[in-house]
PDB file of C-alpha atoms in Angstrom:
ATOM      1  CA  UNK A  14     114.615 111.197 134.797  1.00 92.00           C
ATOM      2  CA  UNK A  15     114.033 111.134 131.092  1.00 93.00           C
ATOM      3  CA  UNK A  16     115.594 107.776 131.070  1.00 95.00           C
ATOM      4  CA  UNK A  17     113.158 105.951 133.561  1.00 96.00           C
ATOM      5  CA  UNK A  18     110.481 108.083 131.719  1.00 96.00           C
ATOM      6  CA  UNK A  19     111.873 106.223 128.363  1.00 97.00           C
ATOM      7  CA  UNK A  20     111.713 102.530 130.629  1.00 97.00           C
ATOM      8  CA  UNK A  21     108.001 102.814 131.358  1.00 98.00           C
ATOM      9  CA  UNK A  22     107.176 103.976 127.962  1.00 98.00           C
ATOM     10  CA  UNK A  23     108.337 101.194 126.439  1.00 97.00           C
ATOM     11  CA  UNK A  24     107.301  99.073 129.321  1.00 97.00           C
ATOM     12  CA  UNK A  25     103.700 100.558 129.108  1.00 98.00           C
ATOM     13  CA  UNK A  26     104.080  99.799 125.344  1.00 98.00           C
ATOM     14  CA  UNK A  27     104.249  96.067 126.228  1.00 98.00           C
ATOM     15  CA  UNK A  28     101.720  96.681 128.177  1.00 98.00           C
ATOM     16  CA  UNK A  29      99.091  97.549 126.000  1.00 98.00           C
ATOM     17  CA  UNK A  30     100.671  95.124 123.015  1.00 98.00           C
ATOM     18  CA  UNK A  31      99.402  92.435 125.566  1.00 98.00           C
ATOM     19  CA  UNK A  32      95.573  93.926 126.313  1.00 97.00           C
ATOM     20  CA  UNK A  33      95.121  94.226 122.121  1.00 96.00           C
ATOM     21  CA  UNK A  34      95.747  90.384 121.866  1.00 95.00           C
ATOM     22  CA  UNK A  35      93.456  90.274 124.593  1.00 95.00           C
ATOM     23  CA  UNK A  36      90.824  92.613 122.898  1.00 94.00           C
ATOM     24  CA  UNK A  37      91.174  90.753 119.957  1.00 91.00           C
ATOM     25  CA  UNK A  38      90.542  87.243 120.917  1.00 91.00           C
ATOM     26  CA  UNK A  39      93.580  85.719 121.894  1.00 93.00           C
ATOM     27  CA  UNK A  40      94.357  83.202 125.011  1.00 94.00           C
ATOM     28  CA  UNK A  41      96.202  84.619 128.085  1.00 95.00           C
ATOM     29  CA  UNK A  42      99.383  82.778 126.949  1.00 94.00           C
ATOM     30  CA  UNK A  43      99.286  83.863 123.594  1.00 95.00           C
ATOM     31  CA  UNK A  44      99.060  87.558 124.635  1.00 96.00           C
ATOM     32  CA  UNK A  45     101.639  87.446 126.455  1.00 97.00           C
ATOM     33  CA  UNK A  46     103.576  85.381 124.118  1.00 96.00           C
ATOM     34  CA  UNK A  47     102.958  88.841 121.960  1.00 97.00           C
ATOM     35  CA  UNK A  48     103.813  90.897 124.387  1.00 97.00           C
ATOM     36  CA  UNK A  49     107.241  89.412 125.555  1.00 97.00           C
ATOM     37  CA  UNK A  50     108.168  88.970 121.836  1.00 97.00           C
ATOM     38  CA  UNK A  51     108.108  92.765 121.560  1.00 98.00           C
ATOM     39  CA  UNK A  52     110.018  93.557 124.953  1.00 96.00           C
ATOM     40  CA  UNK A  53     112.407  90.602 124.262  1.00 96.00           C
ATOM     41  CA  UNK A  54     112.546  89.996 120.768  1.00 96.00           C
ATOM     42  CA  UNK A  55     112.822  92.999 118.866  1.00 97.00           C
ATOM     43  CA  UNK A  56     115.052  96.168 118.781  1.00 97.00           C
ATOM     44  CA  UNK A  57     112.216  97.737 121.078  1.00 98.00           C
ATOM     45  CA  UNK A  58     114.327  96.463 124.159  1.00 97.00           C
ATOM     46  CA  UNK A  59     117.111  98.114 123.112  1.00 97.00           C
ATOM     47  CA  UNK A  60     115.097 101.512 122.416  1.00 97.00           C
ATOM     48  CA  UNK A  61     114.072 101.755 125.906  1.00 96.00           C
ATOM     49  CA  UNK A  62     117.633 102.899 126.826  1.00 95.00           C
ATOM     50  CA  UNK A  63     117.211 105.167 123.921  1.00 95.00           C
ATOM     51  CA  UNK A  64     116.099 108.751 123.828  1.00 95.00           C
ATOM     52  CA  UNK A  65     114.596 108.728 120.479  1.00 95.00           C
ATOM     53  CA  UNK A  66     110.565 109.736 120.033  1.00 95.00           C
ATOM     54  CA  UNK A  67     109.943 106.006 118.393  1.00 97.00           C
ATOM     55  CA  UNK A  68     108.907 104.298 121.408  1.00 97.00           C
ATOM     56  CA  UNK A  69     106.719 107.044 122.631  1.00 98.00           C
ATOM     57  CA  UNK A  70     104.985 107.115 118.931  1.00 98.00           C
ATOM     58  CA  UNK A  71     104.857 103.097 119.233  1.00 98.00           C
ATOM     59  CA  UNK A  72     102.804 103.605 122.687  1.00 98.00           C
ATOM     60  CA  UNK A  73     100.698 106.232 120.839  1.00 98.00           C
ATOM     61  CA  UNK A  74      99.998 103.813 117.821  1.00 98.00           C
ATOM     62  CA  UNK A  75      99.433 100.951 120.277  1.00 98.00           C
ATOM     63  CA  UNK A  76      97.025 102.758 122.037  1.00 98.00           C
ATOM     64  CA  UNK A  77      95.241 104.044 118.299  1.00 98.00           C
ATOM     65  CA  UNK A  78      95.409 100.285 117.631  1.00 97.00           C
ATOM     66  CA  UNK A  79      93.441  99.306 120.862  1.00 97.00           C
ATOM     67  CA  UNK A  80      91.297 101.943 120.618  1.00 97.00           C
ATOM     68  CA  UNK A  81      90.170 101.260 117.240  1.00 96.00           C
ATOM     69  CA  UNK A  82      90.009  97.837 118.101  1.00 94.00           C
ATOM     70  CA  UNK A  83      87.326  98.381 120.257  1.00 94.00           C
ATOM     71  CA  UNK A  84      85.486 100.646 118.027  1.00 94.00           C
ATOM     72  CA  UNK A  85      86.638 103.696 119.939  1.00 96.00           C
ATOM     73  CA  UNK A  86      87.004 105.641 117.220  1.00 96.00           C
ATOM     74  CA  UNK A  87      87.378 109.771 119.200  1.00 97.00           C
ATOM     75  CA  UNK A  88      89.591 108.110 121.239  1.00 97.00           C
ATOM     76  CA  UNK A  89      91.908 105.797 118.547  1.00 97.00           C
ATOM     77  CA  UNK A  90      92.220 109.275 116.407  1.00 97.00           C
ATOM     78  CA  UNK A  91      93.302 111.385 119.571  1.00 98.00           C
ATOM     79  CA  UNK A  92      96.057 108.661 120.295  1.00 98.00           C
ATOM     80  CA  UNK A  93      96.528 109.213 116.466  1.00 98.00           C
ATOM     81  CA  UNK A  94      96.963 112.731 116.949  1.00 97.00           C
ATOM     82  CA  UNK A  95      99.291 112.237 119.804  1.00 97.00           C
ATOM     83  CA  UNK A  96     101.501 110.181 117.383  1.00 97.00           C
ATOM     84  CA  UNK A  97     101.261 112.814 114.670  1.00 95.00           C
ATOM     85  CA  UNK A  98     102.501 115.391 117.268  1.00 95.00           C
ATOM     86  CA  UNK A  99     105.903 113.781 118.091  1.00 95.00           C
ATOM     87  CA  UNK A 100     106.361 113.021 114.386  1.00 93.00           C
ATOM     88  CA  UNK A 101     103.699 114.337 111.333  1.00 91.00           C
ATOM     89  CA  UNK A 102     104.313 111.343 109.169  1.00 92.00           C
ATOM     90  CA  UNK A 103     102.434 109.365 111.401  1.00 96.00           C
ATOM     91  CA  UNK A 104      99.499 110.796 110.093  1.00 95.00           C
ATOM     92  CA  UNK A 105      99.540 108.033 107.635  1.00 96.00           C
ATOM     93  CA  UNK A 106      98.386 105.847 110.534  1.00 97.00           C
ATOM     94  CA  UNK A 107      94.964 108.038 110.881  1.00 96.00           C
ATOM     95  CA  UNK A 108      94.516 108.028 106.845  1.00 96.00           C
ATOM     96  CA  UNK A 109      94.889 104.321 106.485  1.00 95.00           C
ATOM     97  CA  UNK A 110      92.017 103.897 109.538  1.00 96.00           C
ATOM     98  CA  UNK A 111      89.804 105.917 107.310  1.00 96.00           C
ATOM     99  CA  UNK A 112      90.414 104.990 104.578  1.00 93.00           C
ATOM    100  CA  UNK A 113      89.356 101.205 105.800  1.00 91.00           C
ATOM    101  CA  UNK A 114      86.209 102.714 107.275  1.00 93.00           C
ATOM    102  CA  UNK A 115      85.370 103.773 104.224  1.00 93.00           C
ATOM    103  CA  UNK A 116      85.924 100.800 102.479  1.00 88.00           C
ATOM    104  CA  UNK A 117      83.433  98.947 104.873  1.00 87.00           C
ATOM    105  CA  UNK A 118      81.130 102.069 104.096  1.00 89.00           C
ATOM    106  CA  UNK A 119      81.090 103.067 107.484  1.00 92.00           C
ATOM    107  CA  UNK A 120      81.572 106.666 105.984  1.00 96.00           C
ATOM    108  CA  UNK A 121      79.823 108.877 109.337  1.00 96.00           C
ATOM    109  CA  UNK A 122      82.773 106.914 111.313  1.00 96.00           C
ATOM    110  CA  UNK A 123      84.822 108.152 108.674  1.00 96.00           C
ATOM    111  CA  UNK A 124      84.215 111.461 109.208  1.00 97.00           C
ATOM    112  CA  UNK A 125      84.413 111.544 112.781  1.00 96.00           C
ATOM    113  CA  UNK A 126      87.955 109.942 112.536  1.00 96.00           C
ATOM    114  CA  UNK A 127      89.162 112.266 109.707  1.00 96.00           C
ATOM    115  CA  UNK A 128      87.948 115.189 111.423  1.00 97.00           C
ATOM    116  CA  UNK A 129      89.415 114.213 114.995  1.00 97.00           C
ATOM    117  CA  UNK A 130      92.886 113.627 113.136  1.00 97.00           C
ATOM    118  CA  UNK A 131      92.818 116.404 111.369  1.00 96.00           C
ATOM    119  CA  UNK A 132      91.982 119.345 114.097  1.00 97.00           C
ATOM    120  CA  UNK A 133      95.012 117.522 116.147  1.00 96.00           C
ATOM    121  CA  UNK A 134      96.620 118.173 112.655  1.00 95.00           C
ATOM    122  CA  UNK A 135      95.615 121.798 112.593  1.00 96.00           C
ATOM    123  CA  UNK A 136      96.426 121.985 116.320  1.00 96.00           C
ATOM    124  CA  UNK A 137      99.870 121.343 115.961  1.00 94.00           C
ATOM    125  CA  UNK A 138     100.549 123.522 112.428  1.00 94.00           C
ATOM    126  CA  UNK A 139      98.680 126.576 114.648  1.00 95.00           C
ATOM    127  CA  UNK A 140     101.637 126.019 117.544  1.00 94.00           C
ATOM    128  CA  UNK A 141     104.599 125.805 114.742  1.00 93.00           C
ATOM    129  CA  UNK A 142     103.140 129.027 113.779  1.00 94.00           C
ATOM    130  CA  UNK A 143     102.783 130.205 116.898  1.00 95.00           C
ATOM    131  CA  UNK A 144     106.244 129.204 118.054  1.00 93.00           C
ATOM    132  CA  UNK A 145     108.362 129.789 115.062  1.00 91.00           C
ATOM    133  CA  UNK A 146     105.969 131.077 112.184  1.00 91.00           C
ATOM    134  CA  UNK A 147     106.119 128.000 109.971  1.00 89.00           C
ATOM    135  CA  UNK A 148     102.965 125.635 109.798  1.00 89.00           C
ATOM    136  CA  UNK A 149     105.731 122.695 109.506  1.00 84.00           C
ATOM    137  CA  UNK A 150     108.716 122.186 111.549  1.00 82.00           C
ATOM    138  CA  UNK A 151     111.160 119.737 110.405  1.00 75.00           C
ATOM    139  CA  UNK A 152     115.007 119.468 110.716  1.00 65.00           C
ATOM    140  CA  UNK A 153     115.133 117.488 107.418  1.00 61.00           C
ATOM    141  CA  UNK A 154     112.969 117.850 103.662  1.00 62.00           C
ATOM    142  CA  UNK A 155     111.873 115.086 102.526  1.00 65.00           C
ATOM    143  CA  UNK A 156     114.750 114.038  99.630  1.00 70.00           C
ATOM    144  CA  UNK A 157     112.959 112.128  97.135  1.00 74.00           C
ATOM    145  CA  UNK A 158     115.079 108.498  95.928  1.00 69.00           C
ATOM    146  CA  UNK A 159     115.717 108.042  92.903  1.00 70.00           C
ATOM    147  CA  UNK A 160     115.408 103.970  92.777  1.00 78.00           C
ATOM    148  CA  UNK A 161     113.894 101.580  95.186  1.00 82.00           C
ATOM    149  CA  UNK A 162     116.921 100.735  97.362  1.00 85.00           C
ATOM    150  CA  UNK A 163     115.115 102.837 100.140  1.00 89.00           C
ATOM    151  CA  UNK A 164     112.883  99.567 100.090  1.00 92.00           C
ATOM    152  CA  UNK A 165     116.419  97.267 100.412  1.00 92.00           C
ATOM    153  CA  UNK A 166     118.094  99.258 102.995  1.00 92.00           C
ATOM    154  CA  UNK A 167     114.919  99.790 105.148  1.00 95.00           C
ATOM    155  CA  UNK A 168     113.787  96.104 104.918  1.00 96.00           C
ATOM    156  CA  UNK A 169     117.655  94.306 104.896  1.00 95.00           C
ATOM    157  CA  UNK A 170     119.888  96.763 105.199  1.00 95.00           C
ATOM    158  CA  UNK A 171     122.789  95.257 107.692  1.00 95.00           C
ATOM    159  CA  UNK A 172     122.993  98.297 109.687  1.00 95.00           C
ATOM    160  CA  UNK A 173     119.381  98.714 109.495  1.00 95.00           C
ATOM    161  CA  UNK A 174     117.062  96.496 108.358  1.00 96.00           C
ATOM    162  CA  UNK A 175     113.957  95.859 109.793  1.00 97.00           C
ATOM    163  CA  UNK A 176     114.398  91.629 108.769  1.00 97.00           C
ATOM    164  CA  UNK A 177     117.648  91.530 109.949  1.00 97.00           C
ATOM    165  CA  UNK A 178     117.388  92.598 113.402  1.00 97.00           C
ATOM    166  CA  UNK A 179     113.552  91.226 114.270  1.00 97.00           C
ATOM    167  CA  UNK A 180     113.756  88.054 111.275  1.00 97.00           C
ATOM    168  CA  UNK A 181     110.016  86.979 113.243  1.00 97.00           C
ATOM    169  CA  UNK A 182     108.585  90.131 111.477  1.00 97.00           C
ATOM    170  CA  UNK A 183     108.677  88.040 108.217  1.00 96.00           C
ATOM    171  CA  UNK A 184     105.640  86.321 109.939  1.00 95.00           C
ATOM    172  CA  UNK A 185     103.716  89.862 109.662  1.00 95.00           C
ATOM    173  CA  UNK A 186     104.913  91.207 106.682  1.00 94.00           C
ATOM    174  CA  UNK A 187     103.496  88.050 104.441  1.00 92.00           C
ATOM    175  CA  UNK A 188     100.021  88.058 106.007  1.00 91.00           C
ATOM    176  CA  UNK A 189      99.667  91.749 106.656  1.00 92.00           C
ATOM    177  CA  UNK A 190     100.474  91.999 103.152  1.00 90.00           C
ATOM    178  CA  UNK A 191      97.836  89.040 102.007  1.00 89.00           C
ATOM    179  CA  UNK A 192      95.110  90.973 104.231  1.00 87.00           C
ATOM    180  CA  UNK A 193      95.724  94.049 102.066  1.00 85.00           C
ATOM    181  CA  UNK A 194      94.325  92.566  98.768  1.00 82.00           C
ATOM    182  CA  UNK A 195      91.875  90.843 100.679  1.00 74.00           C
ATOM    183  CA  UNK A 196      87.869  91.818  99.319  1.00 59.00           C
ATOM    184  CA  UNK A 197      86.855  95.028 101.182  1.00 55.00           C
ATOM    185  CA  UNK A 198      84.430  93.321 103.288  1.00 54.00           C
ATOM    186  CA  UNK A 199      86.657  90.905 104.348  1.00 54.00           C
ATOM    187  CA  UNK A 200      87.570  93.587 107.193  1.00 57.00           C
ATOM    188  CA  UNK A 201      89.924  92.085 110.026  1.00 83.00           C
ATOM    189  CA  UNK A 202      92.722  92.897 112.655  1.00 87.00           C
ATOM    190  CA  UNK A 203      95.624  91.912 109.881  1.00 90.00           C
ATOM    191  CA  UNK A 204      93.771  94.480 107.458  1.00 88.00           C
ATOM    192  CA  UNK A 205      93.166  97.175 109.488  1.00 90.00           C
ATOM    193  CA  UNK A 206      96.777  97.190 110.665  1.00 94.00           C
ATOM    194  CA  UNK A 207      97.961  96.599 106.946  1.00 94.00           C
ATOM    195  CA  UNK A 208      96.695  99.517 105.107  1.00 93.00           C
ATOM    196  CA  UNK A 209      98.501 102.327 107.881  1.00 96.00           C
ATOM    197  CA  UNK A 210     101.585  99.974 107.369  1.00 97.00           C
ATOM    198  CA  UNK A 211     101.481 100.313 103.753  1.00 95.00           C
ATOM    199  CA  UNK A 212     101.183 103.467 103.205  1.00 95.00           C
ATOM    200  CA  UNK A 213     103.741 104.354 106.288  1.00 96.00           C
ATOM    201  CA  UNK A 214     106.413 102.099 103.708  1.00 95.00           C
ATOM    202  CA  UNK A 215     105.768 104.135 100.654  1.00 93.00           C
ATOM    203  CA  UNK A 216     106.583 107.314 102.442  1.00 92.00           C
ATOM    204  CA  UNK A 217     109.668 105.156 103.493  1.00 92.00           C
ATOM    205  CA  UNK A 218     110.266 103.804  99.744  1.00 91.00           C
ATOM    206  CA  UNK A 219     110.412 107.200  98.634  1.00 90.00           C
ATOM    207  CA  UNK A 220     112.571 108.460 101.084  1.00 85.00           C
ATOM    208  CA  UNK A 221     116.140 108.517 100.432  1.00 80.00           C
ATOM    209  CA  UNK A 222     117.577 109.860 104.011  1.00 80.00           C
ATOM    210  CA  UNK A 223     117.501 106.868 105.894  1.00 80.00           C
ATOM    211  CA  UNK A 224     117.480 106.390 109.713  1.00 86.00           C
ATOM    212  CA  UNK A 225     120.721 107.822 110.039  1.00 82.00           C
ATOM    213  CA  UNK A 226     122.914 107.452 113.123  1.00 87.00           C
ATOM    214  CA  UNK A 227     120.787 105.211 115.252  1.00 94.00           C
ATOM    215  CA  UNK A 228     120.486 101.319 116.251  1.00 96.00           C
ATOM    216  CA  UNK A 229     118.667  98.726 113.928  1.00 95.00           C
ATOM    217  CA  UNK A 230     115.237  99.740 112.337  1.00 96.00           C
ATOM    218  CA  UNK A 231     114.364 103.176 114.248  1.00 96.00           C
ATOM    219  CA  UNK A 232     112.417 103.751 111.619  1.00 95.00           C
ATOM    220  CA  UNK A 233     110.014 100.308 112.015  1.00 97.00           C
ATOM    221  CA  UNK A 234     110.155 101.137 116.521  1.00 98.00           C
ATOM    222  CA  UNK A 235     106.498 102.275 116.415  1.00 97.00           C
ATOM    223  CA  UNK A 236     105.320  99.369 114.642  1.00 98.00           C
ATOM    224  CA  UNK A 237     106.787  96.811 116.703  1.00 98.00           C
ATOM    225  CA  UNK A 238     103.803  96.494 118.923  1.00 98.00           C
ATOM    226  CA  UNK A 239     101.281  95.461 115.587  1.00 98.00           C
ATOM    227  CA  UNK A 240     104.480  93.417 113.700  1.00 98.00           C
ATOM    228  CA  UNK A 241     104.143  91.524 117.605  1.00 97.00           C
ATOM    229  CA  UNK A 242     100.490  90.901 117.351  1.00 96.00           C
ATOM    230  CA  UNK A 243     100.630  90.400 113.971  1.00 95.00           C
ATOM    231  CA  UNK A 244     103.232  87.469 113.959  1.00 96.00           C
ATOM    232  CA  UNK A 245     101.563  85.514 116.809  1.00 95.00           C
ATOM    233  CA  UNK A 246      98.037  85.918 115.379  1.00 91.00           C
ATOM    234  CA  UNK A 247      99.933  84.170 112.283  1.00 92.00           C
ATOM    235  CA  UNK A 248     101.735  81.469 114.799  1.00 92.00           C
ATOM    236  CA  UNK A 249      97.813  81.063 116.480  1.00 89.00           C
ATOM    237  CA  UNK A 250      96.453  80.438 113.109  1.00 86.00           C
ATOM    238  CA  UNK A 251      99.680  78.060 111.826  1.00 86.00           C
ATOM    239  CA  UNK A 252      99.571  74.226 112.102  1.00 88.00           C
ATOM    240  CA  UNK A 253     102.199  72.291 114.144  1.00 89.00           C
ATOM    241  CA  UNK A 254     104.553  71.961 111.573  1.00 90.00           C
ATOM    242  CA  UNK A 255     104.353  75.233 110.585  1.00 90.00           C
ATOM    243  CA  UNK A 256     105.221  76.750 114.073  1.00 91.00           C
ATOM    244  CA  UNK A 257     108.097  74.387 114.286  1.00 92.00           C
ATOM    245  CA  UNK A 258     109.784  76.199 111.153  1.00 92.00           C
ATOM    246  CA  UNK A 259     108.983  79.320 112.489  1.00 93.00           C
ATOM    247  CA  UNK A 260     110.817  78.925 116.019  1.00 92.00           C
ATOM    248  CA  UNK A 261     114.180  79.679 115.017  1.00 94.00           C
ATOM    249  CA  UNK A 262     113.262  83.144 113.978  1.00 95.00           C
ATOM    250  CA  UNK A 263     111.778  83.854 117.060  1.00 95.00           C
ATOM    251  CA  UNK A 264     114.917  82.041 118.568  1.00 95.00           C
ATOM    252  CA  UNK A 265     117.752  84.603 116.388  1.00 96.00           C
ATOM    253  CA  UNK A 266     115.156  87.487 117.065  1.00 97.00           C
ATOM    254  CA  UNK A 267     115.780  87.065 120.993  1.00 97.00           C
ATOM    255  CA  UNK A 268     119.291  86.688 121.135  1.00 96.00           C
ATOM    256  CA  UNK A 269     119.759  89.888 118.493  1.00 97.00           C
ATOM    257  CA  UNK A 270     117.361  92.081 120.791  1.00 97.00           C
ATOM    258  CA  UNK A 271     119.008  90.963 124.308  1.00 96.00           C
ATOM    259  CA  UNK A 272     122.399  91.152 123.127  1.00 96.00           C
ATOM    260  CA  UNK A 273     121.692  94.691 121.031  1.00 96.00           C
ATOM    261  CA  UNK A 274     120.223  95.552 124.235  1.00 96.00           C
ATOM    262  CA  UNK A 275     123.023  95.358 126.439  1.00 96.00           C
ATOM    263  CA  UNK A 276     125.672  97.115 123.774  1.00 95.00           C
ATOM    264  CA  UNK A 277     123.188  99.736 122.731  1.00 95.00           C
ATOM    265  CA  UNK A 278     124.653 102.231 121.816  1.00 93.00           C
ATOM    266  CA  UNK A 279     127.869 101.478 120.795  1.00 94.00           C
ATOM    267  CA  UNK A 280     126.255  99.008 117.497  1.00 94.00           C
ATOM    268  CA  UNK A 281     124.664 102.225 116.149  1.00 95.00           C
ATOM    269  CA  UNK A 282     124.413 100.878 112.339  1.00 93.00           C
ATOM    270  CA  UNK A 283     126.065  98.209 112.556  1.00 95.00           C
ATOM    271  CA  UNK A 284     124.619  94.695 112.322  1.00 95.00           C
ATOM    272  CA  UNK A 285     123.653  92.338 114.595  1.00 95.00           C
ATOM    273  CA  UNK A 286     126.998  90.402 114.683  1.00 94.00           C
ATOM    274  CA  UNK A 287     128.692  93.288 115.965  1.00 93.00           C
ATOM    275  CA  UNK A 288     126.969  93.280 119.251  1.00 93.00           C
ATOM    276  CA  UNK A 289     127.663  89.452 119.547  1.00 90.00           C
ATOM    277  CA  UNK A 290     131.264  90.060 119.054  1.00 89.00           C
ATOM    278  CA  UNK A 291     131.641  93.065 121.879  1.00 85.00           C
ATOM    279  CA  UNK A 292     129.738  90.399 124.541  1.00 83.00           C
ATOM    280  CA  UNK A 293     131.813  87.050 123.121  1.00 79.00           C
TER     281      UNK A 293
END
């Protein structure tokens, strides 16, 4: 049961990945060019066999995403909270929405999000007391690094970077990154999506624990639905030539996610190449 629950999850996930490109302006086709790029192309195919919270969170965040897109904000902060509930970090995701409302001085908005995110916040510290009299419930502290190879291992780490396994996120990283630096008012999907992400990969920087025992990027799983729209919004927007060059990584990206798929788990941390040689 908890493994066809897992299946529509991440099947919903698609899902919705497909009604933001919609919501944001894109063609039929090119939706669900985004949408079969995240249930083919990345390690999200292989996490729907999984039992690990990401692609629950990434269903949450995909739904904040939508939400928010459609200026929805009660409902994009409960979806928020929802994320924050499976795991707390993701309240990141809720800071970096206000904090772009703010910047567009939209600062009653602000407020409503902030205070919708945090009494989900307060909701769930009020049942860890309840349950085991500790506002914060975590299996692990957070062990502080004491360099920046967090950034290596979490970007192209063999075992687990977030390049190596989905190479087409390359095409979100770049503009998402761009968008960030972009003037305030210059407010657009790529920046909304780029300050949560940012401040989601300092926490990740700083963090010197690592996914641990687990396929690919777990870390990265609930982002896969933005990196998706992200990288065809940059594809859209790319001339002829420019798509071209970018194929082959959305070529590589399919062939690591179906055949990671069909060996998961037995490639936990290991690289792609592994999986091929089980199948071949």
């Amino acid at each position: 049961d908890a493994s066809l629950a897992m299946v529509l999850i991440a099947w919903a996930g698609v899902v919705v990945t497909f009604l933001i490109g919609r919501k944001v302006g894109m063609t039929q086709g090119t939706a669900l060019g985004a949408a079969l790029l995240l249930g083919l192309g990345s390690p999200w195919f292989a996490y729907a066999r999984s039992y690990y919270s990401e692609p629950p969170i990434g269903l949450a965040l995909a739904l904040a995403l939508y939400a928010f897109e459609a200026d929805r904000l009660v409902p994009a902060a409960l979806a928020v909270g929802a994320a924050l509930w499976l795991k707390a970090p993701f309240a990141l995701v809720g800071a970096g929405f206000v904090l772009e409302l703010i910047w567009v001085r939209r600062f009653r908005d602000a407020i409503v999000m902030s205070s919708v995110v945090g009494a989900c916040g307060l909701a769930l510290m009020s049942f860890n007391y309840w349950l085991a009299r500790t506002f914060v419930i975590s299996g692990f502290g957070l062990l502080i690094a004491g360099d920046f190879h967090s950034l290596y291992d979490t970007l192209l780490d063999p075992g687990h970077g977030l390049l190596i396994f989905a190479p087409w996120t390359v095409l979100a990283l770049f503009p998402l990154g761009y968008a960030l630096f972009r003037e305030p008012s210059h407010s657009s999907l790529l920046r909304r999506m780029a300050l949560p992400i940012a401040l989601y990969l300092v926490l990740l920087v700083i963090d010197d624990r690592g996914p641990g025992a687990s396929y690919g990027p777990r870390y990265w799983i609930p982002f896969m639905p933005w990196f998706a729209i992200a990288a065809v919004e940059t594809m859209r927007t790319s001339s002829l030539g420019r798509r071209i060059i970018y194929s082959p990584l959305l070529a590589v990206s399919i062939a690591i996610a179906i055949t990671g798929a069909l060996c998961y788990p037995d490639v936990f941390a290991l690289p792609p190449s592994a999986a091929w040689r089980t199948l071949f």
